[in-house]
């Protein structure tokens, strides 16, 4: 079965170290990772931001005053998935280092995670939902050639 179509806008804000993040996120890889997580065609904007913008968005939209790794703004799930995925580069880099993962590997996981949120998956509703979402993320990432992101 062919993968869904994806219209992708990939944006990089100006922040210290942006070049390294841009190098880890070639457009064709970002599109491949997201397409593998989609059940339907999609129009998705991916924006890579610095700590200040990440914190401001998390504070303004989730009322949490810190920068988080990925924020998903989902606008429609049918007939086409429409969403913005905002990833905070310094948080992603720190987490990748803490988890002994490459930057590419962690970005792939977070983009899959965000794409699933854009389609209605939610890990904060119950332990069962969290387990199901984690299992699906793991299966998608293994299909893409990455290790289980939740393996300790």
PDB file of C-alpha atoms in Angstrom:
ATOM      1  CA  UNK A   1       0.000   0.000   0.000  1.00  0.00           C
ATOM      2  CA  UNK A   2       1.482   3.383  -0.970  1.00  0.00           C
ATOM      3  CA  UNK A   3       2.236   5.937   1.702  1.00  0.00           C
ATOM      4  CA  UNK A   4      -0.062   8.969   2.020  1.00  0.00           C
ATOM      5  CA  UNK A   5       0.813  12.174   0.199  1.00  0.00           C
ATOM      6  CA  UNK A   6       2.445  14.911   2.236  1.00  0.00           C
ATOM      7  CA  UNK A   7       2.699  18.606   1.516  1.00  0.00           C
ATOM      8  CA  UNK A   8       5.570  19.675   3.760  1.00  0.00           C
ATOM      9  CA  UNK A   9       6.810  23.107   4.744  1.00  0.00           C
ATOM     10  CA  UNK A  10      10.112  22.875   6.636  1.00  0.00           C
ATOM     11  CA  UNK A  11      11.155  26.033   8.477  1.00  0.00           C
ATOM     12  CA  UNK A  12      14.169  26.912  10.615  1.00  0.00           C
ATOM     13  CA  UNK A  13      14.056  29.885  12.954  1.00  0.00           C
ATOM     14  CA  UNK A  14      17.236  31.840  13.670  1.00  0.00           C
ATOM     15  CA  UNK A  15      18.977  30.529  16.784  1.00  0.00           C
ATOM     16  CA  UNK A  16      22.481  29.578  17.903  1.00  0.00           C
ATOM     17  CA  UNK A  17      23.505  26.264  16.367  1.00  0.00           C
ATOM     18  CA  UNK A  18      20.748  26.235  13.740  1.00  0.00           C
ATOM     19  CA  UNK A  19      23.133  24.983  11.036  1.00  0.00           C
ATOM     20  CA  UNK A  20      23.719  21.697  12.867  1.00  0.00           C
ATOM     21  CA  UNK A  21      20.000  21.092  13.200  1.00  0.00           C
ATOM     22  CA  UNK A  22      19.420  21.962   9.553  1.00  0.00           C
ATOM     23  CA  UNK A  23      22.105  19.414   8.598  1.00  0.00           C
ATOM     24  CA  UNK A  24      20.390  16.700  10.687  1.00  0.00           C
ATOM     25  CA  UNK A  25      17.034  17.383   9.005  1.00  0.00           C
ATOM     26  CA  UNK A  26      17.276  17.101   5.232  1.00  0.00           C
ATOM     27  CA  UNK A  27      13.855  17.646   3.709  1.00  0.00           C
ATOM     28  CA  UNK A  28      13.614  14.180   2.110  1.00  0.00           C
ATOM     29  CA  UNK A  29      14.241  12.468   5.459  1.00  0.00           C
ATOM     30  CA  UNK A  30      11.751  14.632   7.349  1.00  0.00           C
ATOM     31  CA  UNK A  31       9.111  13.879   4.703  1.00  0.00           C
ATOM     32  CA  UNK A  32       9.866  10.138   4.831  1.00  0.00           C
ATOM     33  CA  UNK A  33       9.630   9.972   8.619  1.00  0.00           C
ATOM     34  CA  UNK A  34       6.330  11.854   8.745  1.00  0.00           C
ATOM     35  CA  UNK A  35       4.780   9.958   5.809  1.00  0.00           C
ATOM     36  CA  UNK A  36       5.415   6.657   7.594  1.00  0.00           C
ATOM     37  CA  UNK A  37       3.349   7.925  10.547  1.00  0.00           C
ATOM     38  CA  UNK A  38       0.395   9.095   8.437  1.00  0.00           C
ATOM     39  CA  UNK A  39      -2.854   7.244   7.826  1.00  0.00           C
ATOM     40  CA  UNK A  40      -4.195   9.985   5.510  1.00  0.00           C
ATOM     41  CA  UNK A  41      -2.807  12.630   3.172  1.00  0.00           C
ATOM     42  CA  UNK A  42      -1.474  15.632   5.067  1.00  0.00           C
ATOM     43  CA  UNK A  43      -0.353  19.240   4.928  1.00  0.00           C
ATOM     44  CA  UNK A  44       2.196  19.751   7.676  1.00  0.00           C
ATOM     45  CA  UNK A  45       4.529  22.562   8.593  1.00  0.00           C
ATOM     46  CA  UNK A  46       7.583  21.620  10.640  1.00  0.00           C
ATOM     47  CA  UNK A  47       9.290  24.534  12.373  1.00  0.00           C
ATOM     48  CA  UNK A  48      12.570  24.153  14.250  1.00  0.00           C
ATOM     49  CA  UNK A  49      12.927  26.881  16.882  1.00  0.00           C
ATOM     50  CA  UNK A  50      15.250  28.084  19.606  1.00  0.00           C
ATOM     51  CA  UNK A  51      14.589  27.954  23.344  1.00  0.00           C
ATOM     52  CA  UNK A  52      12.938  31.372  23.595  1.00  0.00           C
ATOM     53  CA  UNK A  53      10.330  30.733  20.891  1.00  0.00           C
ATOM     54  CA  UNK A  54       9.748  27.192  22.166  1.00  0.00           C
ATOM     55  CA  UNK A  55       9.122  28.446  25.706  1.00  0.00           C
ATOM     56  CA  UNK A  56       6.840  31.241  24.531  1.00  0.00           C
ATOM     57  CA  UNK A  57       4.675  28.873  22.451  1.00  0.00           C
ATOM     58  CA  UNK A  58       4.438  26.310  25.252  1.00  0.00           C
ATOM     59  CA  UNK A  59       3.521  29.058  27.736  1.00  0.00           C
ATOM     60  CA  UNK A  60       0.966  30.707  25.449  1.00  0.00           C
ATOM     61  CA  UNK A  61      -0.770  27.541  24.250  1.00  0.00           C
ATOM     62  CA  UNK A  62      -0.249  24.955  27.002  1.00  0.00           C
ATOM     63  CA  UNK A  63       0.233  27.298  29.978  1.00  0.00           C
ATOM     64  CA  UNK A  64       3.542  25.601  30.811  1.00  0.00           C
ATOM     65  CA  UNK A  65       6.403  28.058  31.186  1.00  0.00           C
ATOM     66  CA  UNK A  66       9.283  26.041  29.742  1.00  0.00           C
ATOM     67  CA  UNK A  67      10.470  24.920  26.330  1.00  0.00           C
ATOM     68  CA  UNK A  68       9.371  21.374  25.448  1.00  0.00           C
ATOM     69  CA  UNK A  69      10.674  19.062  22.735  1.00  0.00           C
ATOM     70  CA  UNK A  70       7.684  19.060  20.348  1.00  0.00           C
ATOM     71  CA  UNK A  71       4.389  20.915  20.161  1.00  0.00           C
ATOM     72  CA  UNK A  72       1.630  19.776  17.816  1.00  0.00           C
ATOM     73  CA  UNK A  73      -0.978  22.212  16.603  1.00  0.00           C
ATOM     74  CA  UNK A  74      -3.615  20.133  14.811  1.00  0.00           C
ATOM     75  CA  UNK A  75      -6.191  21.967  12.745  1.00  0.00           C
ATOM     76  CA  UNK A  76      -7.953  19.147  10.872  1.00  0.00           C
ATOM     77  CA  UNK A  77      -7.789  15.368  10.820  1.00  0.00           C
ATOM     78  CA  UNK A  78     -10.087  14.724   7.845  1.00  0.00           C
ATOM     79  CA  UNK A  79     -10.247  14.618   4.914  1.00  0.00           C
ATOM     80  CA  UNK A  80      -6.626  15.811   5.080  1.00  0.00           C
ATOM     81  CA  UNK A  81      -4.488  16.032   8.208  1.00  0.00           C
ATOM     82  CA  UNK A  82      -3.441  19.669   8.702  1.00  0.00           C
ATOM     83  CA  UNK A  83      -0.988  20.542  11.460  1.00  0.00           C
ATOM     84  CA  UNK A  84       2.052  22.470  12.580  1.00  0.00           C
ATOM     85  CA  UNK A  85       4.822  20.629  14.427  1.00  0.00           C
ATOM     86  CA  UNK A  86       7.166  22.893  16.382  1.00  0.00           C
ATOM     87  CA  UNK A  87      10.367  21.325  17.666  1.00  0.00           C
ATOM     88  CA  UNK A  88      12.649  23.145  20.085  1.00  0.00           C
ATOM     89  CA  UNK A  89      16.203  22.466  18.899  1.00  0.00           C
ATOM     90  CA  UNK A  90      18.059  22.989  22.222  1.00  0.00           C
ATOM     91  CA  UNK A  91      15.648  20.644  24.039  1.00  0.00           C
ATOM     92  CA  UNK A  92      15.909  18.025  21.289  1.00  0.00           C
ATOM     93  CA  UNK A  93      19.715  18.218  21.357  1.00  0.00           C
ATOM     94  CA  UNK A  94      19.866  17.931  25.163  1.00  0.00           C
ATOM     95  CA  UNK A  95      17.467  14.971  25.219  1.00  0.00           C
ATOM     96  CA  UNK A  96      19.351  13.195  22.419  1.00  0.00           C
ATOM     97  CA  UNK A  97      22.580  13.508  24.388  1.00  0.00           C
ATOM     98  CA  UNK A  98      20.940  12.357  27.639  1.00  0.00           C
ATOM     99  CA  UNK A  99      19.427   9.345  25.850  1.00  0.00           C
ATOM    100  CA  UNK A 100      22.640   8.499  23.951  1.00  0.00           C
ATOM    101  CA  UNK A 101      20.884   8.962  20.607  1.00  0.00           C
ATOM    102  CA  UNK A 102      21.961  10.770  17.484  1.00  0.00           C
ATOM    103  CA  UNK A 103      20.235  14.065  16.755  1.00  0.00           C
ATOM    104  CA  UNK A 104      18.725  12.498  13.624  1.00  0.00           C
ATOM    105  CA  UNK A 105      17.351   9.521  15.584  1.00  0.00           C
ATOM    106  CA  UNK A 106      15.688  11.755  18.188  1.00  0.00           C
ATOM    107  CA  UNK A 107      14.234  14.117  15.573  1.00  0.00           C
ATOM    108  CA  UNK A 108      12.803  11.116  13.683  1.00  0.00           C
ATOM    109  CA  UNK A 109      11.100   9.931  16.881  1.00  0.00           C
ATOM    110  CA  UNK A 110       9.684  13.347  17.751  1.00  0.00           C
ATOM    111  CA  UNK A 111       8.409  13.948  14.214  1.00  0.00           C
ATOM    112  CA  UNK A 112       6.637  10.571  14.231  1.00  0.00           C
ATOM    113  CA  UNK A 113       5.287  11.386  17.719  1.00  0.00           C
ATOM    114  CA  UNK A 114       4.016  14.800  16.585  1.00  0.00           C
ATOM    115  CA  UNK A 115       2.465  13.367  13.404  1.00  0.00           C
ATOM    116  CA  UNK A 116       0.550  10.839  15.495  1.00  0.00           C
ATOM    117  CA  UNK A 117      -0.711  13.633  17.778  1.00  0.00           C
ATOM    118  CA  UNK A 118      -1.868  15.503  14.644  1.00  0.00           C
ATOM    119  CA  UNK A 119      -4.035  12.479  13.847  1.00  0.00           C
ATOM    120  CA  UNK A 120      -5.642  12.312  17.285  1.00  0.00           C
ATOM    121  CA  UNK A 121      -3.317   9.967  19.147  1.00  0.00           C
ATOM    122  CA  UNK A 122      -2.894  11.020  22.779  1.00  0.00           C
ATOM    123  CA  UNK A 123      -0.625   9.565  25.446  1.00  0.00           C
ATOM    124  CA  UNK A 124      -1.893  11.792  28.264  1.00  0.00           C
ATOM    125  CA  UNK A 125      -5.446  10.390  28.424  1.00  0.00           C
ATOM    126  CA  UNK A 126      -4.604   7.018  30.017  1.00  0.00           C
ATOM    127  CA  UNK A 127      -1.834   4.495  30.581  1.00  0.00           C
ATOM    128  CA  UNK A 128      -3.431   2.232  27.957  1.00  0.00           C
ATOM    129  CA  UNK A 129      -3.411   5.051  25.374  1.00  0.00           C
ATOM    130  CA  UNK A 130       0.219   5.841  26.245  1.00  0.00           C
ATOM    131  CA  UNK A 131       1.221   2.191  25.822  1.00  0.00           C
ATOM    132  CA  UNK A 132      -0.604   1.955  22.475  1.00  0.00           C
ATOM    133  CA  UNK A 133       0.978   5.155  21.164  1.00  0.00           C
ATOM    134  CA  UNK A 134       4.471   4.106  22.290  1.00  0.00           C
ATOM    135  CA  UNK A 135       4.067   0.676  20.654  1.00  0.00           C
ATOM    136  CA  UNK A 136       2.935   2.270  17.394  1.00  0.00           C
ATOM    137  CA  UNK A 137       5.804   4.808  17.448  1.00  0.00           C
ATOM    138  CA  UNK A 138       8.258   1.970  18.049  1.00  0.00           C
ATOM    139  CA  UNK A 139       6.848  -0.049  15.126  1.00  0.00           C
ATOM    140  CA  UNK A 140       7.017   2.957  12.775  1.00  0.00           C
ATOM    141  CA  UNK A 141      10.575   3.810  13.810  1.00  0.00           C
ATOM    142  CA  UNK A 142      11.729   0.211  13.438  1.00  0.00           C
ATOM    143  CA  UNK A 143      10.170   0.193   9.949  1.00  0.00           C
ATOM    144  CA  UNK A 144      12.334   3.269   9.251  1.00  0.00           C
ATOM    145  CA  UNK A 145      15.460   1.517  10.544  1.00  0.00           C
ATOM    146  CA  UNK A 146      15.648   3.122  13.991  1.00  0.00           C
ATOM    147  CA  UNK A 147      15.851   1.411  17.372  1.00  0.00           C
ATOM    148  CA  UNK A 148      13.019   1.352  19.901  1.00  0.00           C
ATOM    149  CA  UNK A 149      12.964   4.953  21.198  1.00  0.00           C
ATOM    150  CA  UNK A 150      11.665   3.794  24.581  1.00  0.00           C
ATOM    151  CA  UNK A 151      14.233   1.044  25.209  1.00  0.00           C
ATOM    152  CA  UNK A 152      16.243   1.765  28.309  1.00  0.00           C
TER     153      UNK A 152
END
